[in-house]
GROMACS .gro file of C-alpha atoms in nm:
model
  291
    1MET     CA    1   3.467   6.270   1.125
    2ARG     CA    2   3.720   6.477   1.321
    3THR     CA    3   3.576   6.603   1.648
    4MET     CA    4   3.545   6.982   1.663
    5GLY     CA    5   3.578   7.176   1.985
    6PRO     CA    6   3.294   7.399   2.109
    7ASP     CA    7   3.452   7.721   1.979
    8GLU     CA    8   3.516   7.572   1.635
    9ARG     CA    9   3.156   7.453   1.612
   10GLU     CA   10   3.030   7.798   1.708
   11ARG     CA   11   3.248   7.968   1.446
   12LEU     CA   12   3.127   7.728   1.177
   13PHE     CA   13   2.764   7.793   1.278
   14GLU     CA   14   2.816   8.169   1.245
   15ARG     CA   15   2.980   8.128   0.902
   16ALA     CA   16   2.682   7.925   0.782
   17ARG     CA   17   2.439   8.182   0.918
   18GLU     CA   18   2.627   8.466   0.749
   19HIS     CA   19   2.626   8.288   0.413
   20SER     CA   20   2.253   8.218   0.455
   21SER     CA   21   2.182   8.592   0.473
   22ARG     CA   22   2.286   8.651   0.108
   23GLN     CA   23   2.119   8.474  -0.182
   24ASP     CA   24   2.438   8.465  -0.387
   25THR     CA   25   2.604   8.247  -0.121
   26TRP     CA   26   2.315   8.012  -0.047
   27ALA     CA   27   2.485   7.716  -0.214
   28GLU     CA   28   2.789   7.758   0.012
   29ALA     CA   29   2.560   7.808   0.312
   30ASP     CA   30   2.392   7.475   0.239
   31ARG     CA   31   2.729   7.297   0.233
   32LEU     CA   32   2.826   7.467   0.559
   33TRP     CA   33   2.500   7.373   0.731
   34VAL     CA   34   2.563   7.006   0.646
   35ARG     CA   35   2.899   7.036   0.821
   36VAL     CA   36   2.748   7.222   1.117
   37ILE     CA   37   2.478   6.959   1.160
   38ASP     CA   38   2.733   6.676   1.145
   39ALA     CA   39   2.954   6.853   1.400
   40TYR     CA   40   2.675   6.909   1.651
   41ARG     CA   41   2.522   6.568   1.595
   42HIS     CA   42   2.863   6.415   1.670
   43ALA     CA   43   2.895   6.631   1.982
   44VAL     CA   44   2.548   6.536   2.108
   45LEU     CA   45   2.588   6.164   2.045
   46GLY     CA   46   2.947   6.135   2.153
   47SER     CA   47   2.944   6.323   2.482
   48GLY     CA   48   2.762   6.065   2.692
   49ARG     CA   49   2.530   6.315   2.857
   50ALA     CA   50   2.415   6.561   2.592
   51ASN     CA   51   2.512   6.923   2.648
   52ARG     CA   52   2.207   7.156   2.635
   53ARG     CA   53   2.387   7.412   2.421
   54ASP     CA   54   2.493   7.148   2.169
   55GLN     CA   55   2.135   7.018   2.146
   56GLN     CA   56   2.001   7.368   2.088
   57GLN     CA   57   2.259   7.442   1.823
   58LEU     CA   58   2.187   7.112   1.648
   59ALA     CA   59   1.816   7.197   1.639
   60ARG     CA   60   1.885   7.551   1.518
   61ALA     CA   61   2.114   7.426   1.241
   62LEU     CA   62   1.857   7.169   1.126
   63TRP     CA   63   1.583   7.433   1.132
   64ARG     CA   64   1.792   7.683   0.936
   65ARG     CA   65   1.890   7.426   0.674
   66GLY     CA   66   1.527   7.326   0.625
   67MET     CA   67   1.432   7.689   0.570
   68LEU     CA   68   1.726   7.744   0.334
   69LEU     CA   69   1.635   7.441   0.124
   70SER     CA   70   1.280   7.573   0.095
   71ALA     CA   71   1.407   7.918  -0.007
   72ARG     CA   72   1.619   7.749  -0.276
   73GLY     CA   73   1.309   7.582  -0.424
   74ARG     CA   74   1.368   7.245  -0.255
   75ALA     CA   75   1.089   7.253   0.002
   76ALA     CA   76   1.029   6.877  -0.012
   77ASP     CA   77   1.395   6.821   0.083
   78GLY     CA   78   1.357   7.073   0.367
   79MET     CA   79   1.090   6.866   0.542
   80ALA     CA   80   1.336   6.611   0.688
   81PRO     CA   81   1.578   6.855   0.858
   82GLY     CA   82   1.284   7.070   0.966
   83GLY     CA   83   1.108   6.772   1.120
   84GLU     CA   84   1.423   6.661   1.301
   85ALA     CA   85   1.469   7.015   1.431
   86VAL     CA   86   1.120   7.001   1.586
   87THR     CA   87   1.206   6.670   1.755
   88VAL     CA   88   1.526   6.810   1.908
   89PHE     CA   89   1.355   7.136   2.013
   90GLU     CA   90   1.087   6.924   2.184
   91ARG     CA   91   1.358   6.735   2.371
   92VAL     CA   92   1.520   7.060   2.485
   93HIS     CA   93   1.185   7.207   2.589
   94ASP     CA   94   1.089   6.898   2.789
   95ALA     CA   95   1.424   6.906   2.971
   96VAL     CA   96   1.386   7.275   3.056
   97VAL     CA   97   1.030   7.222   3.182
   98ALA     CA   98   1.145   6.930   3.398
   99GLU     CA   99   1.387   7.165   3.575
  100GLY     CA  100   1.098   7.383   3.692
  101GLY     CA  101   1.099   7.760   3.709
  102GLU     CA  102   0.857   8.024   3.588
  103VAL     CA  103   0.691   7.965   3.253
  104ALA     CA  104   0.777   8.322   3.151
  105GLY     CA  105   1.136   8.290   3.277
  106PRO     CA  106   1.415   8.336   3.020
  107GLU     CA  107   1.508   7.969   2.974
  108ARG     CA  108   1.154   7.835   2.944
  109ASP     CA  109   1.051   8.131   2.731
  110GLU     CA  110   1.336   8.063   2.488
  111ALA     CA  111   1.277   7.687   2.470
  112LEU     CA  112   0.902   7.720   2.410
  113ALA     CA  113   0.941   8.002   2.158
  114GLU     CA  114   1.194   7.806   1.954
  115LEU     CA  115   0.972   7.497   1.949
  116ILE     CA  116   0.668   7.696   1.836
  117THR     CA  117   0.872   7.879   1.571
  118ALA     CA  118   1.017   7.554   1.435
  119LEU     CA  119   0.666   7.407   1.400
  120VAL     CA  120   0.530   7.720   1.232
  121ASP     CA  121   0.820   7.739   0.988
  122LEU     CA  122   0.797   7.368   0.909
  123ALA     CA  123   0.430   7.426   0.832
  124GLU     CA  124   0.523   7.685   0.571
  125VAL     CA  125   0.786   7.453   0.422
  126ALA     CA  126   0.515   7.187   0.395
  127PHE     CA  127   0.287   7.432   0.213
  128ALA     CA  128   0.568   7.521  -0.028
  129ALA     CA  129   0.614   7.147  -0.083
  130GLY     CA  130   0.249   7.115  -0.188
  131GLN     CA  131   0.120   6.975   0.141
  132PRO     CA  132  -0.154   7.215   0.263
  133ALA     CA  133  -0.307   6.956   0.498
  134THR     CA  134   0.029   6.901   0.668
  135ARG     CA  135   0.069   7.277   0.695
  136MET     CA  136  -0.261   7.302   0.881
  137GLU     CA  137  -0.173   7.015   1.115
  138LEU     CA  138   0.164   7.167   1.203
  139VAL     CA  139   0.040   7.520   1.264
  140GLU     CA  140  -0.243   7.387   1.481
  141ARG     CA  141   0.012   7.180   1.671
  142ALA     CA  142   0.221   7.496   1.727
  143VAL     CA  143  -0.079   7.679   1.873
  144ALA     CA  144  -0.171   7.378   2.089
  145VAL     CA  145   0.183   7.349   2.229
  146GLY     CA  146   0.174   7.714   2.330
  147LEU     CA  147  -0.170   7.696   2.491
  148ARG     CA  148  -0.090   7.372   2.672
  149THR     CA  149   0.216   7.533   2.829
  150VAL     CA  150   0.113   7.891   2.906
  151VAL     CA  151  -0.272   7.874   2.892
  152SER     CA  152  -0.301   8.252   2.831
  153PRO     CA  153  -0.051   8.369   2.565
  154PRO     CA  154  -0.070   8.741   2.662
  155SER     CA  155   0.086   8.646   3.000
  156ALA     CA  156   0.371   8.446   2.845
  157GLY     CA  157   0.732   8.557   2.811
  158PRO     CA  158   0.816   8.803   2.531
  159ARG     CA  159   0.968   8.547   2.294
  160THR     CA  160   0.676   8.310   2.338
  161ARG     CA  161   0.428   8.592   2.278
  162GLU     CA  162   0.610   8.680   1.957
  163ALA     CA  163   0.614   8.316   1.845
  164MET     CA  164   0.247   8.269   1.931
  165GLY     CA  165   0.160   8.587   1.743
  166THR     CA  166   0.322   8.436   1.435
  167ALA     CA  167   0.153   8.101   1.496
  168TYR     CA  168  -0.192   8.260   1.512
  169HIS     CA  169  -0.118   8.481   1.211
  170ASN     CA  170  -0.009   8.182   1.004
  171GLN     CA  171  -0.305   7.979   1.125
  172ALA     CA  172  -0.535   8.258   1.006
  173VAL     CA  173  -0.361   8.262   0.667
  174ALA     CA  174  -0.391   7.882   0.634
  175LEU     CA  175  -0.760   7.885   0.729
  176LEU     CA  176  -0.827   8.179   0.499
  177HIS     CA  177  -0.663   7.989   0.214
  178ARG     CA  178  -0.875   7.683   0.291
  179SER     CA  179  -1.195   7.885   0.298
  180VAL     CA  180  -1.116   8.047  -0.038
  181THR     CA  181  -1.015   7.722  -0.206
  182ARG     CA  182  -1.306   7.528  -0.056
  183PRO     CA  183  -1.618   7.744  -0.106
  184GLY     CA  184  -1.881   7.698   0.161
  185ALA     CA  185  -1.629   7.628   0.440
  186ASP     CA  186  -1.794   7.879   0.676
  187ASP     CA  187  -1.630   7.733   0.985
  188SER     CA  188  -1.285   7.788   0.835
  189ILE     CA  189  -1.335   8.160   0.779
  190ARG     CA  190  -1.476   8.213   1.128
  191GLU     CA  191  -1.183   8.020   1.275
  192ALA     CA  192  -0.951   8.233   1.061
  193ALA     CA  193  -1.104   8.552   1.201
  194LEU     CA  194  -1.063   8.417   1.553
  195ALA     CA  195  -0.696   8.330   1.495
  196ALA     CA  196  -0.626   8.668   1.333
  197SER     CA  197  -0.792   8.846   1.627
  198ARG     CA  198  -0.564   8.663   1.869
  199ALA     CA  199  -0.259   8.743   1.656
  200CYS     CA  200  -0.359   9.110   1.665
  201GLU     CA  201  -0.388   9.109   2.043
  202LEU     CA  202  -0.043   8.958   2.087
  203ARG     CA  203   0.126   9.175   1.826
  204GLN     CA  204  -0.033   9.493   1.961
  205GLY     CA  205   0.132   9.418   2.295
  206LEU     CA  206   0.470   9.385   2.124
  207LEU     CA  207   0.457   9.705   1.920
  208ASP     CA  208   0.777   9.908   1.952
  209PRO     CA  209   0.844  10.217   1.735
  210LEU     CA  210   1.217  10.146   1.769
  211ARG     CA  211   1.165   9.799   1.617
  212PRO     CA  212   1.018   9.850   1.269
  213LEU     CA  213   0.966   9.475   1.224
  214SER     CA  214   0.702   9.482   1.499
  215LEU     CA  215   0.512   9.751   1.305
  216TRP     CA  216   0.546   9.554   0.981
  217GLU     CA  217   0.414   9.236   1.145
  218MET     CA  218   0.123   9.424   1.300
  219ALA     CA  219   0.028   9.583   0.967
  220ASN     CA  220   0.052   9.245   0.796
  221THR     CA  221  -0.182   9.085   1.048
  222TYR     CA  222  -0.428   9.373   1.018
  223GLY     CA  223  -0.441   9.300   0.644
  224VAL     CA  224  -0.519   8.934   0.700
  225TYR     CA  225  -0.768   9.009   0.979
  226ALA     CA  226  -0.951   9.263   0.761
  227GLN     CA  227  -0.985   9.002   0.484
  228CYS     CA  228  -1.140   8.759   0.731
  229LEU     CA  229  -1.377   9.026   0.862
  230ALA     CA  230  -1.482   9.110   0.508
  231LEU     CA  231  -1.574   8.748   0.441
  232ILE     CA  232  -1.782   8.717   0.757
  233ARG     CA  233  -1.930   9.058   0.670
  234ASP     CA  234  -1.829   9.234   0.989
  235PHE     CA  235  -1.785   9.557   0.794
  236ASP     CA  236  -1.758   9.804   1.084
  237ARG     CA  237  -1.474   9.614   1.244
  238ALA     CA  238  -1.309   9.563   0.904
  239ALA     CA  239  -1.312   9.940   0.843
  240MET     CA  240  -1.150  10.003   1.180
  241VAL     CA  241  -0.880   9.741   1.119
  242LEU     CA  242  -0.810   9.878   0.770
  243GLY     CA  243  -0.761  10.224   0.918
  244LEU     CA  244  -0.516  10.096   1.179
  245GLY     CA  245  -0.324   9.900   0.919
  246ASN     CA  246  -0.301  10.184   0.671
  247ARG     CA  247  -0.162  10.417   0.937
  248LEU     CA  248   0.119  10.171   1.005
  249VAL     CA  249   0.185  10.134   0.632
  250GLU     CA  250   0.220  10.513   0.606
  251LEU     CA  251   0.472  10.511   0.890
  252LEU     CA  252   0.678  10.233   0.733
  253GLY     CA  253   0.677  10.371   0.380
  254PRO     CA  254   0.819  10.156   0.094
  255ALA     CA  255   0.921   9.878   0.336
  256ALA     CA  256   0.552   9.797   0.388
  257ALA     CA  257   0.482   9.670   0.036
  258GLN     CA  258   0.349   9.329   0.149
  259PRO     CA  259   0.120   9.453   0.429
  260ALA     CA  260  -0.002   9.729   0.196
  261GLN     CA  261  -0.097   9.467  -0.063
  262HIS     CA  262  -0.287   9.262   0.197
  263LEU     CA  263  -0.474   9.575   0.307
  264ARG     CA  264  -0.563   9.666  -0.054
  265VAL     CA  265  -0.697   9.315  -0.111
  266ALA     CA  266  -0.899   9.344   0.211
  267ALA     CA  267  -1.045   9.679   0.108
  268GLU     CA  268  -1.151   9.529  -0.227
  269MET     CA  269  -1.307   9.233  -0.046
  270VAL     CA  270  -1.501   9.463   0.186
  271ALA     CA  271  -1.638   9.657  -0.112
  272ARG     CA  272  -1.730   9.338  -0.294
  273GLU     CA  273  -1.898   9.177   0.005
  274LYS     CA  274  -2.089   9.496   0.085
  275ALA     CA  275  -2.218   9.506  -0.269
  276ALA     CA  276  -2.329   9.144  -0.245
  277SER     CA  277  -2.497   9.183   0.093
  278GLY     CA  278  -2.799   9.384   0.193
  279GLU     CA  279  -2.722   9.358   0.562
  280VAL     CA  280  -2.436   9.427   0.799
  281ALA     CA  281  -2.322   9.147   1.028
  282GLY     CA  282  -2.278   9.233   1.394
  283SER     CA  283  -1.942   9.272   1.560
  284ARG     CA  284  -1.798   8.980   1.754
  285ARG     CA  285  -1.564   8.962   2.045
  286TRP     CA  286  -1.324   8.669   2.047
  287GLY     CA  287  -1.180   8.504   2.357
  288TRP     CA  288  -0.895   8.267   2.438
  289ARG     CA  289  -0.958   7.900   2.468
  290ARG     CA  290  -0.763   7.578   2.474
  291ARG     CA  291  -0.763   7.370   2.155
   0.00000   0.00000   0.00000
């Protein structure tokens, strides 16, 4: 393969990313990502001492191709590039940590956030590929990596807090799914409520009216958290969370279709569980802990 210069590799990466943003050009995007990956793999292996930027771009290209393959209905094929992306992101993160510096500093924040995100996204690819157990393992690994590095996620850098918020949200979704598909798994639903509570704490700290996505993510997590609270019959807290979520949905309007659906499901679950129960479970306060 002809060796590309740094600028040419960057331009090719941007072309692939642009094509990935439109469904009608996904096939071309896939072909471009193969070229991007080959170019950066060649740069990393052929430069003697690997350039940090080239390693990061290789990992990002692998991660994006894995996600694209999943979006195209080829989730099983997306597992290999997604898994390799995690390996390269781990290598980058370890190198950044070895250089020292503050955990919340820009370089360490970026490296950790990208590693957590790659693990979380690979978990969802695994689920789409029909591997729910692998999904659970990967999302738990993402949470563990974050806690091992920063101990208290609310004190982490902004990108890590965002990534950990997603990790906890997805962990709650995975545990909620397990509890629903495996009746009697009481521990799963309580763990789901705990994870959703932590996701709420992180996402509340990231709320920004000028960034609608932060409101959407918060509303989405409220919907999942309220479902968990309904199942553990913490009805007072569920009502409060439903109110918070519905206010965000009103602010977002039509863009909040998915969070609104989660909140409707939660409201139905609260009504059903109330009807089935003659007592109200007490509220619980969740804390942070290492896994």
